Amino acid sequence: MALLLSLLTVLVVLSCGLSGSVGCVLPQNHILLSNDSLVLLSQMQRISTWSCPNDTVDFRFPRGIINGIQVQEAQAISVLQGMLQHIFDLLLTDHASSAWNTTLLNQLRMGLSQQLKDLEPCLVQEMKEQGTALSSQGPTRAVERYFWGIFLYLKKKKYSDCAWEFVRVAIMRSLSSVITLQERLSDMD
């Protein structure tokens, strides 16, 4: 389902027909929104992972795509969009609504939605310059596999409170990497 939503997002963005210039400039509040999301996720903690020893999991975040070799700008935008979209999709489920404070969850969703909207012109521009092959490249696929693992884990654990707590921590790690990627993109300008 997450893949379908991501593909639909790309199609909507492509159908908008926005034209871009060389390079993509993210709004200045893009990093601030990610920092706000981290604060909200911190406030959403209901239980400790220490109280869930049977649910411990390492989702194996693909850090190499962000912290390793220099990612091209086009790949960075695609990875950034993919990460934000998958996080948004996770938090959009009914199960997420029952796991967390809905006020905080809705604020988090609104911030992520704004970030995805801000990325639309960048995606249109990169799709025009790079073509659709961008979405099937290694870094984007690694992000997709990572979040697919999280979806499967939640399903296996029947969306328990403990499972959601481990997912919350994983999302916080992902958002920290999103901030790193956003800073890298800002430095490319």
PDB file of C-alpha atoms in Angstrom:
ATOM      1  CA  MET A   1       0.000   0.000   0.000  1.00  0.00           C
ATOM      2  CA  ALA A   2       2.864   2.385   0.854  1.00  0.00           C
ATOM      3  CA  LEU A   3       4.412   1.757  -2.545  1.00  0.00           C
ATOM      4  CA  LEU A   4       1.088   2.487  -4.225  1.00  0.00           C
ATOM      5  CA  LEU A   5       0.695   5.759  -2.313  1.00  0.00           C
ATOM      6  CA  SER A   6       4.256   6.753  -3.191  1.00  0.00           C
ATOM      7  CA  LEU A   7       3.650   6.042  -6.864  1.00  0.00           C
ATOM      8  CA  LEU A   8       0.382   7.971  -6.794  1.00  0.00           C
ATOM      9  CA  THR A   9       2.185  10.914  -5.203  1.00  0.00           C
ATOM     10  CA  VAL A  10       4.764  10.899  -7.987  1.00  0.00           C
ATOM     11  CA  LEU A  11       2.031  10.706 -10.627  1.00  0.00           C
ATOM     12  CA  VAL A  12       0.151  13.625  -9.076  1.00  0.00           C
ATOM     13  CA  VAL A  13       3.346  15.613  -8.915  1.00  0.00           C
ATOM     14  CA  LEU A  14       4.151  14.834 -12.539  1.00  0.00           C
ATOM     15  CA  SER A  15       0.673  15.765 -13.670  1.00  0.00           C
ATOM     16  CA  CYS A  16       0.996  19.203 -12.088  1.00  0.00           C
ATOM     17  CA  GLY A  17       3.443  20.213 -14.792  1.00  0.00           C
ATOM     18  CA  LEU A  18       5.498  22.523 -12.612  1.00  0.00           C
ATOM     19  CA  SER A  19       8.725  23.675 -14.150  1.00  0.00           C
ATOM     20  CA  GLY A  20      11.914  23.832 -12.170  1.00  0.00           C
ATOM     21  CA  SER A  21      15.264  25.462 -12.419  1.00  0.00           C
ATOM     22  CA  VAL A  22      18.674  23.936 -11.986  1.00  0.00           C
ATOM     23  CA  GLY A  23      19.006  22.659  -8.406  1.00  0.00           C
ATOM     24  CA  CYS A  24      16.268  22.342  -5.842  1.00  0.00           C
ATOM     25  CA  VAL A  25      15.889  24.769  -2.994  1.00  0.00           C
ATOM     26  CA  LEU A  26      13.961  23.472  -0.022  1.00  0.00           C
ATOM     27  CA  PRO A  27      12.036  25.996   2.058  1.00  0.00           C
ATOM     28  CA  GLN A  28      13.931  27.154   5.127  1.00  0.00           C
ATOM     29  CA  ASN A  29      11.289  25.664   7.419  1.00  0.00           C
ATOM     30  CA  HIS A  30      11.808  22.155   6.008  1.00  0.00           C
ATOM     31  CA  ILE A  31      14.455  21.248   8.586  1.00  0.00           C
ATOM     32  CA  LEU A  32      12.479  23.008  11.328  1.00  0.00           C
ATOM     33  CA  LEU A  33       9.443  20.848  10.511  1.00  0.00           C
ATOM     34  CA  SER A  34      11.586  17.717  10.874  1.00  0.00           C
ATOM     35  CA  ASN A  35      12.894  18.958  14.213  1.00  0.00           C
ATOM     36  CA  ASP A  36       9.304  19.670  15.298  1.00  0.00           C
ATOM     37  CA  SER A  37       8.386  16.123  14.257  1.00  0.00           C
ATOM     38  CA  LEU A  38      11.153  14.748  16.469  1.00  0.00           C
ATOM     39  CA  VAL A  39       9.823  16.743  19.432  1.00  0.00           C
ATOM     40  CA  LEU A  40       6.280  15.497  18.793  1.00  0.00           C
ATOM     41  CA  LEU A  41       7.457  11.897  18.525  1.00  0.00           C
ATOM     42  CA  SER A  42       9.317  12.313  21.787  1.00  0.00           C
ATOM     43  CA  GLN A  43       6.128  13.555  23.454  1.00  0.00           C
ATOM     44  CA  MET A  44       4.193  10.595  22.037  1.00  0.00           C
ATOM     45  CA  GLN A  45       6.103   8.026  24.086  1.00  0.00           C
ATOM     46  CA  ARG A  46       3.654   6.070  26.240  1.00  0.00           C
ATOM     47  CA  ILE A  47       5.776   3.153  27.403  1.00  0.00           C
ATOM     48  CA  SER A  48       9.445   2.291  27.605  1.00  0.00           C
ATOM     49  CA  THR A  49      11.078  -0.172  25.243  1.00  0.00           C
ATOM     50  CA  TRP A  50      12.618  -1.709  28.375  1.00  0.00           C
ATOM     51  CA  SER A  51       9.171  -2.956  29.333  1.00  0.00           C
ATOM     52  CA  CYS A  52       8.924  -4.848  26.032  1.00  0.00           C
ATOM     53  CA  PRO A  53      11.825  -7.340  25.983  1.00  0.00           C
ATOM     54  CA  ASN A  54       9.975  -9.763  23.678  1.00  0.00           C
ATOM     55  CA  ASP A  55       9.430  -7.117  21.026  1.00  0.00           C
ATOM     56  CA  THR A  56      13.017  -5.921  20.597  1.00  0.00           C
ATOM     57  CA  VAL A  57      13.904  -5.440  16.967  1.00  0.00           C
ATOM     58  CA  ASP A  58      16.615  -3.860  14.867  1.00  0.00           C
ATOM     59  CA  PHE A  59      15.056  -2.652  11.642  1.00  0.00           C
ATOM     60  CA  ARG A  60      18.558  -2.107  10.206  1.00  0.00           C
ATOM     61  CA  PHE A  61      18.165   1.391   8.872  1.00  0.00           C
ATOM     62  CA  PRO A  62      20.228   1.766   5.674  1.00  0.00           C
ATOM     63  CA  ARG A  63      22.492   4.513   7.067  1.00  0.00           C
ATOM     64  CA  GLY A  64      25.006   4.083   4.270  1.00  0.00           C
ATOM     65  CA  ILE A  65      22.691   5.798   1.814  1.00  0.00           C
ATOM     66  CA  ILE A  66      22.758   8.970   3.890  1.00  0.00           C
ATOM     67  CA  ASN A  67      25.931   8.892   5.962  1.00  0.00           C
ATOM     68  CA  GLY A  68      28.138   7.022   3.528  1.00  0.00           C
ATOM     69  CA  ILE A  69      29.191   8.052   0.100  1.00  0.00           C
ATOM     70  CA  GLN A  70      28.027  11.366  -1.268  1.00  0.00           C
ATOM     71  CA  VAL A  71      24.514  10.944  -2.608  1.00  0.00           C
ATOM     72  CA  GLN A  72      23.715  12.807  -5.793  1.00  0.00           C
ATOM     73  CA  GLU A  73      21.172  15.582  -5.389  1.00  0.00           C
ATOM     74  CA  ALA A  74      18.579  13.755  -7.494  1.00  0.00           C
ATOM     75  CA  GLN A  75      18.942  10.607  -5.389  1.00  0.00           C
ATOM     76  CA  ALA A  76      18.871  12.634  -2.168  1.00  0.00           C
ATOM     77  CA  ILE A  77      15.556  14.224  -3.114  1.00  0.00           C
ATOM     78  CA  SER A  78      14.086  10.872  -4.076  1.00  0.00           C
ATOM     79  CA  VAL A  79      15.292   9.253  -0.832  1.00  0.00           C
ATOM     80  CA  LEU A  80      14.054  12.198   1.238  1.00  0.00           C
ATOM     81  CA  GLN A  81      10.626  12.060  -0.364  1.00  0.00           C
ATOM     82  CA  GLY A  82      10.466   8.284   0.043  1.00  0.00           C
ATOM     83  CA  MET A  83      11.369   8.413   3.719  1.00  0.00           C
ATOM     84  CA  LEU A  84       8.872  11.151   4.510  1.00  0.00           C
ATOM     85  CA  GLN A  85       6.145   9.414   2.494  1.00  0.00           C
ATOM     86  CA  HIS A  86       6.688   6.071   4.221  1.00  0.00           C
ATOM     87  CA  ILE A  87       6.699   7.692   7.662  1.00  0.00           C
ATOM     88  CA  PHE A  88       3.495   9.536   6.744  1.00  0.00           C
ATOM     89  CA  ASP A  89       1.917   6.289   5.503  1.00  0.00           C
ATOM     90  CA  LEU A  90       2.800   4.491   8.750  1.00  0.00           C
ATOM     91  CA  LEU A  91       1.227   7.248  10.800  1.00  0.00           C
ATOM     92  CA  LEU A  92      -1.871   7.414   8.626  1.00  0.00           C
ATOM     93  CA  THR A  93      -3.104   3.948   9.569  1.00  0.00           C
ATOM     94  CA  ASP A  94      -6.018   3.391  11.929  1.00  0.00           C
ATOM     95  CA  HIS A  95      -3.679   1.362  14.131  1.00  0.00           C
ATOM     96  CA  ALA A  96      -1.456   4.423  14.671  1.00  0.00           C
ATOM     97  CA  SER A  97      -4.474   6.448  15.721  1.00  0.00           C
ATOM     98  CA  SER A  98      -5.302   3.950  18.432  1.00  0.00           C
ATOM     99  CA  ALA A  99      -1.687   3.732  19.635  1.00  0.00           C
ATOM    100  CA  TRP A 100      -0.948   7.395  20.273  1.00  0.00           C
ATOM    101  CA  ASN A 101      -2.380  10.715  21.395  1.00  0.00           C
ATOM    102  CA  THR A 102      -4.438  11.836  18.398  1.00  0.00           C
ATOM    103  CA  THR A 103      -3.707  15.540  18.864  1.00  0.00           C
ATOM    104  CA  LEU A 104       0.054  14.965  18.713  1.00  0.00           C
ATOM    105  CA  LEU A 105      -0.359  12.439  15.915  1.00  0.00           C
ATOM    106  CA  ASN A 106      -2.401  14.887  13.829  1.00  0.00           C
ATOM    107  CA  GLN A 107       0.188  17.631  14.353  1.00  0.00           C
ATOM    108  CA  LEU A 108       2.889  15.210  13.232  1.00  0.00           C
ATOM    109  CA  ARG A 109       0.894  14.214  10.163  1.00  0.00           C
ATOM    110  CA  MET A 110       0.308  17.879   9.229  1.00  0.00           C
ATOM    111  CA  GLY A 111       4.038  18.640   9.433  1.00  0.00           C
ATOM    112  CA  LEU A 112       4.929  15.625   7.306  1.00  0.00           C
ATOM    113  CA  SER A 113       2.209  16.504   4.812  1.00  0.00           C
ATOM    114  CA  GLN A 114       3.628  20.025   4.495  1.00  0.00           C
ATOM    115  CA  GLN A 115       7.123  18.665   3.916  1.00  0.00           C
ATOM    116  CA  LEU A 116       5.862  16.314   1.209  1.00  0.00           C
ATOM    117  CA  LYS A 117       4.019  19.192  -0.437  1.00  0.00           C
ATOM    118  CA  ASP A 118       7.190  21.306  -0.312  1.00  0.00           C
ATOM    119  CA  LEU A 119       9.096  18.525  -2.086  1.00  0.00           C
ATOM    120  CA  GLU A 120       6.674  18.277  -5.017  1.00  0.00           C
ATOM    121  CA  PRO A 121       8.434  20.903  -7.196  1.00  0.00           C
ATOM    122  CA  CYS A 122      11.783  19.212  -6.512  1.00  0.00           C
ATOM    123  CA  LEU A 123      10.395  15.831  -7.560  1.00  0.00           C
ATOM    124  CA  VAL A 124       8.878  17.240 -10.729  1.00  0.00           C
ATOM    125  CA  GLN A 125      12.175  18.871 -11.586  1.00  0.00           C
ATOM    126  CA  GLU A 126      14.227  15.757 -10.891  1.00  0.00           C
ATOM    127  CA  MET A 127      11.825  13.535 -12.814  1.00  0.00           C
ATOM    128  CA  LYS A 128      12.158  15.821 -15.815  1.00  0.00           C
ATOM    129  CA  GLU A 129      15.939  15.802 -15.567  1.00  0.00           C
ATOM    130  CA  GLN A 130      16.545  12.184 -14.538  1.00  0.00           C
ATOM    131  CA  GLY A 131      13.462  10.322 -15.740  1.00  0.00           C
ATOM    132  CA  THR A 132      11.485   7.670 -13.903  1.00  0.00           C
ATOM    133  CA  ALA A 133      14.523   5.403 -13.427  1.00  0.00           C
ATOM    134  CA  LEU A 134      15.330   7.442 -10.325  1.00  0.00           C
ATOM    135  CA  SER A 135      12.699   5.704  -8.210  1.00  0.00           C
ATOM    136  CA  SER A 136      14.117   2.252  -8.909  1.00  0.00           C
ATOM    137  CA  GLN A 137      17.707   3.036  -7.936  1.00  0.00           C
ATOM    138  CA  GLY A 138      19.513   1.457  -4.978  1.00  0.00           C
ATOM    139  CA  PRO A 139      19.035   4.118  -2.294  1.00  0.00           C
ATOM    140  CA  THR A 140      15.318   4.476  -2.968  1.00  0.00           C
ATOM    141  CA  ARG A 141      14.850   0.706  -2.992  1.00  0.00           C
ATOM    142  CA  ALA A 142      16.775   0.374   0.300  1.00  0.00           C
ATOM    143  CA  VAL A 143      14.417   2.872   1.966  1.00  0.00           C
ATOM    144  CA  GLU A 144      11.431   0.999   0.553  1.00  0.00           C
ATOM    145  CA  ARG A 145      12.692  -2.341   1.945  1.00  0.00           C
ATOM    146  CA  TYR A 146      13.391  -0.754   5.329  1.00  0.00           C
ATOM    147  CA  PHE A 147       9.861   0.581   5.737  1.00  0.00           C
ATOM    148  CA  TRP A 148       8.335  -2.606   4.346  1.00  0.00           C
ATOM    149  CA  GLY A 149      10.131  -4.419   7.197  1.00  0.00           C
ATOM    150  CA  ILE A 150       8.523  -2.043   9.684  1.00  0.00           C
ATOM    151  CA  PHE A 151       5.047  -2.657   8.220  1.00  0.00           C
ATOM    152  CA  LEU A 152       5.588  -6.432   8.431  1.00  0.00           C
ATOM    153  CA  TYR A 153       6.837  -6.177  12.021  1.00  0.00           C
ATOM    154  CA  LEU A 154       3.745  -4.232  13.091  1.00  0.00           C
ATOM    155  CA  LYS A 155       1.481  -6.761  11.423  1.00  0.00           C
ATOM    156  CA  LYS A 156       3.344  -9.693  13.003  1.00  0.00           C
ATOM    157  CA  LYS A 157       3.095  -8.073  16.442  1.00  0.00           C
ATOM    158  CA  LYS A 158      -0.587  -7.302  15.854  1.00  0.00           C
ATOM    159  CA  TYR A 159       0.000  -3.559  16.239  1.00  0.00           C
ATOM    160  CA  SER A 160       0.662  -3.890  19.962  1.00  0.00           C
ATOM    161  CA  ASP A 161       1.659  -0.904  22.087  1.00  0.00           C
ATOM    162  CA  CYS A 162       5.153  -2.368  22.443  1.00  0.00           C
ATOM    163  CA  ALA A 163       5.492  -2.767  18.679  1.00  0.00           C
ATOM    164  CA  TRP A 164       4.410   0.839  18.131  1.00  0.00           C
ATOM    165  CA  GLU A 165       6.965   2.001  20.691  1.00  0.00           C
ATOM    166  CA  PHE A 166       9.786   0.328  18.755  1.00  0.00           C
ATOM    167  CA  VAL A 167       8.396   1.820  15.543  1.00  0.00           C
ATOM    168  CA  ARG A 168       8.260   5.272  17.170  1.00  0.00           C
ATOM    169  CA  VAL A 169      11.954   4.951  18.027  1.00  0.00           C
ATOM    170  CA  ALA A 170      12.718   3.781  14.469  1.00  0.00           C
ATOM    171  CA  ILE A 171      10.815   6.746  13.025  1.00  0.00           C
ATOM    172  CA  MET A 172      12.809   9.097  15.253  1.00  0.00           C
ATOM    173  CA  ARG A 173      16.053   7.584  13.903  1.00  0.00           C
ATOM    174  CA  SER A 174      14.722   7.931  10.379  1.00  0.00           C
ATOM    175  CA  LEU A 175      13.806  11.575  10.968  1.00  0.00           C
ATOM    176  CA  SER A 176      17.299  12.259  12.292  1.00  0.00           C
ATOM    177  CA  SER A 177      18.618  10.910   9.002  1.00  0.00           C
ATOM    178  CA  VAL A 178      16.052  13.010   7.137  1.00  0.00           C
ATOM    179  CA  ILE A 179      17.478  16.093   8.851  1.00  0.00           C
ATOM    180  CA  THR A 180      21.007  15.068   7.830  1.00  0.00           C
ATOM    181  CA  LEU A 181      19.808  14.644   4.260  1.00  0.00           C
ATOM    182  CA  GLN A 182      18.000  17.999   4.314  1.00  0.00           C
ATOM    183  CA  GLU A 183      21.142  19.711   5.587  1.00  0.00           C
ATOM    184  CA  ARG A 184      23.162  18.048   2.832  1.00  0.00           C
ATOM    185  CA  LEU A 185      20.660  19.293   0.246  1.00  0.00           C
ATOM    186  CA  SER A 186      20.845  22.810   1.724  1.00  0.00           C
ATOM    187  CA  ASP A 187      24.641  22.692   1.416  1.00  0.00           C
ATOM    188  CA  MET A 188      24.314  21.732  -2.278  1.00  0.00           C
ATOM    189  CA  ASP A 189      22.526  25.009  -3.057  1.00  0.00           C
TER     190      ASP A 189
END
